[in-house]
PDB file of C-alpha atoms in Angstrom:
ATOM      1  CA  MET R   1       5.357  11.561 -19.221  1.00 50.00           C
ATOM      2  CA  GLY R   2       4.918  12.509 -15.599  1.00 52.00           C
ATOM      3  CA  ASN R   3       6.892  14.115 -12.864  1.00 52.00           C
ATOM      4  CA  ALA R   4       9.647  11.821 -11.737  1.00 52.00           C
ATOM      5  CA  THR R   5       9.839  13.245  -8.426  1.00 57.00           C
ATOM      6  CA  THR R   6       6.118  12.341  -7.479  1.00 66.00           C
ATOM      7  CA  ALA R   7       6.182   8.759  -6.272  1.00 69.00           C
ATOM      8  CA  PRO R   8       3.584   6.900  -7.684  1.00 73.00           C
ATOM      9  CA  ALA R   9       1.558   4.147  -5.742  1.00 77.00           C
ATOM     10  CA  ILE R  10       3.205   0.851  -6.651  1.00 80.00           C
ATOM     11  CA  THR R  11       0.388  -1.615  -5.101  1.00 78.00           C
ATOM     12  CA  LYS R  12       1.525  -5.168  -5.320  1.00 86.00           C
ATOM     13  CA  MET R  13       2.927  -7.891  -7.915  1.00 86.00           C
ATOM     14  CA  ASP R  14       0.279  -8.672 -10.323  1.00 87.00           C
ATOM     15  CA  TRP R  15       1.106 -10.905 -12.882  1.00 92.00           C
ATOM     16  CA  TRP R  16       4.483 -12.855 -13.598  1.00 93.00           C
ATOM     17  CA  GLU R  17       6.056 -14.650 -17.100  1.00 92.00           C
ATOM     18  CA  ILE R  18       7.732 -17.899 -17.078  1.00 89.00           C
ATOM     19  CA  PRO R  19       9.929 -18.243 -20.116  1.00 89.00           C
ATOM     20  CA  VAL R  20       9.896 -22.014 -21.380  1.00 89.00           C
ATOM     21  CA  PRO R  21      11.277 -23.876 -24.331  1.00 89.00           C
ATOM     22  CA  ASP R  22       8.189 -26.131 -24.770  1.00 91.00           C
ATOM     23  CA  LEU R  23       4.819 -25.045 -23.841  1.00 94.00           C
ATOM     24  CA  ASP R  24       2.792 -28.575 -24.063  1.00 94.00           C
ATOM     25  CA  ASP R  25       5.684 -29.466 -21.371  1.00 92.00           C
ATOM     26  CA  ALA R  26       5.230 -26.754 -19.140  1.00 93.00           C
ATOM     27  CA  ARG R  27       1.469 -26.787 -18.941  1.00 94.00           C
ATOM     28  CA  ARG R  28       1.147 -29.890 -18.211  1.00 92.00           C
ATOM     29  CA  PHE R  29       4.085 -29.734 -15.421  1.00 89.00           C
ATOM     30  CA  TYR R  30       2.390 -26.497 -13.908  1.00 90.00           C
ATOM     31  CA  GLY R  31      -0.826 -27.813 -14.115  1.00 92.00           C
ATOM     32  CA  GLU R  32       0.233 -31.109 -11.995  1.00 90.00           C
ATOM     33  CA  VAL R  33       2.087 -28.858  -9.431  1.00 78.00           C
ATOM     34  CA  PHE R  34      -0.255 -26.233  -9.220  1.00 84.00           C
ATOM     35  CA  GLY R  35      -3.434 -27.519 -10.379  1.00 88.00           C
ATOM     36  CA  TRP R  36      -3.661 -24.398 -13.049  1.00 93.00           C
ATOM     37  CA  THR R  37      -5.705 -24.367 -16.338  1.00 97.00           C
ATOM     38  CA  PHE R  38      -4.026 -22.258 -19.448  1.00 98.00           C
ATOM     39  CA  GLN R  39      -5.920 -19.941 -21.702  1.00 97.00           C
ATOM     40  CA  PRO R  40      -4.469 -19.191 -25.006  1.00 96.00           C
ATOM     41  CA  LEU R  41      -3.869 -15.225 -24.953  1.00 93.00           C
ATOM     42  CA  GLY R  42      -1.790 -15.083 -28.221  1.00 86.00           C
ATOM     43  CA  GLU R  43       0.607 -17.059 -30.639  1.00 91.00           C
ATOM     44  CA  ASP R  44       2.986 -18.926 -28.216  1.00 94.00           C
ATOM     45  CA  TYR R  45       1.901 -17.767 -25.006  1.00 96.00           C
ATOM     46  CA  PHE R  46      -1.047 -18.974 -22.442  1.00 97.00           C
ATOM     47  CA  ALA R  47      -2.763 -17.477 -19.331  1.00 96.00           C
ATOM     48  CA  ALA R  48      -2.394 -19.532 -15.810  1.00 96.00           C
ATOM     49  CA  VAL R  49      -5.342 -19.727 -14.534  1.00 97.00           C
ATOM     50  CA  GLY R  50      -5.992 -20.461 -10.505  1.00 92.00           C
ATOM     51  CA  PRO R  51      -8.584 -22.815  -9.471  1.00 90.00           C
ATOM     52  CA  ASP R  52     -11.100 -19.345  -8.410  1.00 93.00           C
ATOM     53  CA  GLY R  53     -10.626 -18.631 -12.284  1.00 95.00           C
ATOM     54  CA  ASP R  54      -8.410 -15.909 -11.710  1.00 93.00           C
ATOM     55  CA  MET R  55      -5.182 -15.408 -14.383  1.00 94.00           C
ATOM     56  CA  LEU R  56      -2.160 -15.249 -12.352  1.00 94.00           C
ATOM     57  CA  GLY R  57       0.364 -15.320 -14.630  1.00 95.00           C
ATOM     58  CA  GLY R  58       1.579 -16.417 -18.111  1.00 95.00           C
ATOM     59  CA  ILE R  59       4.172 -18.987 -20.147  1.00 93.00           C
ATOM     60  CA  PHE R  60       5.561 -17.989 -23.253  1.00 93.00           C
ATOM     61  CA  LYS R  61       7.758 -19.743 -25.568  1.00 92.00           C
ATOM     62  CA  ALA R  62      10.984 -17.878 -25.123  1.00 86.00           C
ATOM     63  CA  PRO R  63      14.257 -18.287 -27.795  1.00 83.00           C
ATOM     64  CA  ASP R  64      16.737 -20.301 -26.355  1.00 81.00           C
ATOM     65  CA  ASP R  65      18.713 -17.311 -25.850  1.00 78.00           C
ATOM     66  CA  GLN R  66      16.053 -15.755 -23.227  1.00 75.00           C
ATOM     67  CA  LEU R  67      15.556 -18.788 -21.109  1.00 73.00           C
ATOM     68  CA  GLY R  68      18.037 -18.282 -18.539  1.00 69.00           C
ATOM     69  CA  ASN R  69      16.149 -14.739 -17.850  1.00 66.00           C
ATOM     70  CA  GLY R  70      14.256 -16.466 -15.360  1.00 79.00           C
ATOM     71  CA  VAL R  71      10.645 -15.087 -14.165  1.00 83.00           C
ATOM     72  CA  ARG R  72       9.573 -12.015 -15.042  1.00 85.00           C
ATOM     73  CA  ILE R  73       7.276 -10.063 -13.052  1.00 90.00           C
ATOM     74  CA  THR R  74       4.706  -6.926 -13.223  1.00 92.00           C
ATOM     75  CA  PHE R  75       3.423  -4.538 -10.636  1.00 90.00           C
ATOM     76  CA  THR R  76       0.388  -2.266 -10.698  1.00 91.00           C
ATOM     77  CA  THR R  77       0.959   1.287 -10.391  1.00 90.00           C
ATOM     78  CA  ASP R  78      -1.486   3.861 -10.465  1.00 91.00           C
ATOM     79  CA  ASP R  79       0.131   6.071 -12.907  1.00 92.00           C
ATOM     80  CA  LEU R  80       2.621   4.326 -15.659  1.00 93.00           C
ATOM     81  CA  GLU R  81       4.209   7.618 -16.613  1.00 92.00           C
ATOM     82  CA  VAL R  82       5.505   8.692 -13.216  1.00 91.00           C
ATOM     83  CA  ALA R  83       6.794   5.028 -12.285  1.00 91.00           C
ATOM     84  CA  LEU R  84       8.680   4.985 -15.666  1.00 92.00           C
ATOM     85  CA  ASP R  85      10.134   8.349 -15.379  1.00 91.00           C
ATOM     86  CA  LYS R  86      11.206   7.271 -11.882  1.00 90.00           C
ATOM     87  CA  VAL R  87      12.944   4.303 -13.427  1.00 92.00           C
ATOM     88  CA  THR R  88      15.050   6.123 -16.179  1.00 91.00           C
ATOM     89  CA  ALA R  89      16.036   9.004 -12.955  1.00 90.00           C
ATOM     90  CA  ALA R  90      17.087   6.100 -11.334  1.00 89.00           C
ATOM     91  CA  GLY R  91      19.581   4.496 -14.035  1.00 91.00           C
ATOM     92  CA  GLY R  92      16.985   1.852 -15.810  1.00 91.00           C
ATOM     93  CA  THR R  93      16.104   1.427 -19.282  1.00 93.00           C
ATOM     94  CA  VAL R  94      11.971   1.333 -20.863  1.00 96.00           C
ATOM     95  CA  VAL R  95      12.348  -1.578 -23.110  1.00 96.00           C
ATOM     96  CA  THR R  96       8.383  -1.178 -24.290  1.00 96.00           C
ATOM     97  CA  PRO R  97       6.698   1.928 -23.469  1.00 96.00           C
ATOM     98  CA  ARG R  98       3.141   2.250 -22.762  1.00 95.00           C
ATOM     99  CA  SER R  99       1.018  -0.448 -24.544  1.00 94.00           C
ATOM    100  CA  GLU R 100      -2.315  -1.093 -24.423  1.00 93.00           C
ATOM    101  CA  ILE R 101      -3.125  -4.769 -23.193  1.00 90.00           C
ATOM    102  CA  GLY R 102      -6.346  -5.839 -25.024  1.00 79.00           C
ATOM    103  CA  GLY R 103      -9.484  -7.037 -23.969  1.00 77.00           C
ATOM    104  CA  ASP R 104     -10.097  -3.507 -21.479  1.00 84.00           C
ATOM    105  CA  MET R 105      -7.338  -4.682 -19.182  1.00 87.00           C
ATOM    106  CA  GLY R 106      -5.240  -1.881 -19.387  1.00 93.00           C
ATOM    107  CA  TRP R 107      -1.842  -0.953 -20.216  1.00 95.00           C
ATOM    108  CA  TRP R 108       1.803  -1.887 -19.234  1.00 95.00           C
ATOM    109  CA  ALA R 109       5.525  -1.445 -20.176  1.00 96.00           C
ATOM    110  CA  ALA R 110       8.383  -2.584 -19.524  1.00 95.00           C
ATOM    111  CA  PHE R 111      11.920  -1.736 -18.162  1.00 90.00           C
ATOM    112  CA  THR R 112      15.288  -3.253 -17.119  1.00 86.00           C
ATOM    113  CA  ASP R 113      17.009  -2.287 -14.198  1.00 84.00           C
ATOM    114  CA  PRO R 114      20.562  -1.095 -14.467  1.00 80.00           C
ATOM    115  CA  ALA R 115      21.681  -4.907 -13.939  1.00 73.00           C
ATOM    116  CA  GLY R 116      19.987  -6.119 -17.130  1.00 80.00           C
ATOM    117  CA  ARG R 117      16.695  -7.385 -15.354  1.00 80.00           C
ATOM    118  CA  TRP R 118      13.011  -7.208 -16.814  1.00 88.00           C
ATOM    119  CA  ILE R 119      10.288  -5.784 -15.040  1.00 88.00           C
ATOM    120  CA  GLY R 120       6.773  -4.175 -16.076  1.00 91.00           C
ATOM    121  CA  PHE R 121       4.185  -1.914 -14.748  1.00 92.00           C
ATOM    122  CA  SER R 122       0.863  -2.497 -15.214  1.00 93.00           C
ATOM    123  CA  THR R 123      -2.071   0.287 -14.696  1.00 93.00           C
ATOM    124  CA  THR R 124      -6.044   0.234 -15.131  1.00 90.00           C
ATOM    125  CA  ASN R 125      -5.776   4.322 -15.640  1.00 84.00           C
ATOM    126  CA  PRO R 126      -6.184   5.451 -18.974  1.00 83.00           C
ATOM    127  CA  ALA R 127      -4.513   9.003 -17.886  1.00 75.00           C
ATOM    128  CA  GLY R 128      -1.485   7.971 -15.926  1.00 68.00           C
TER     129      GLY R 128
END
């Protein structure tokens, strides 16, 4: 892991995820409200695609016990390992270690803050 004393650049929120009980209803609702289309990205998961063709975030079929957890967000960082070290040093818990996103999209990891809220990091940096 990286050095917890070095602050990684965390530049922007780059992804969100909404847990939903019914994917068809959610795609209809968010499509009508925001004008999004949806691209399947795996079993029970769809990316929301904006009018410009950019993937914005995702909706996923969540177990009943996860529906109340709210929207999940992911932030871009230039060094995933250093960012995760800072999370644990500050009292958070890494729940998903560095994992490949797939499709040459980079890597991601997830953690919970001390209150249990899920937050993710992503990077395109293969070394960090």
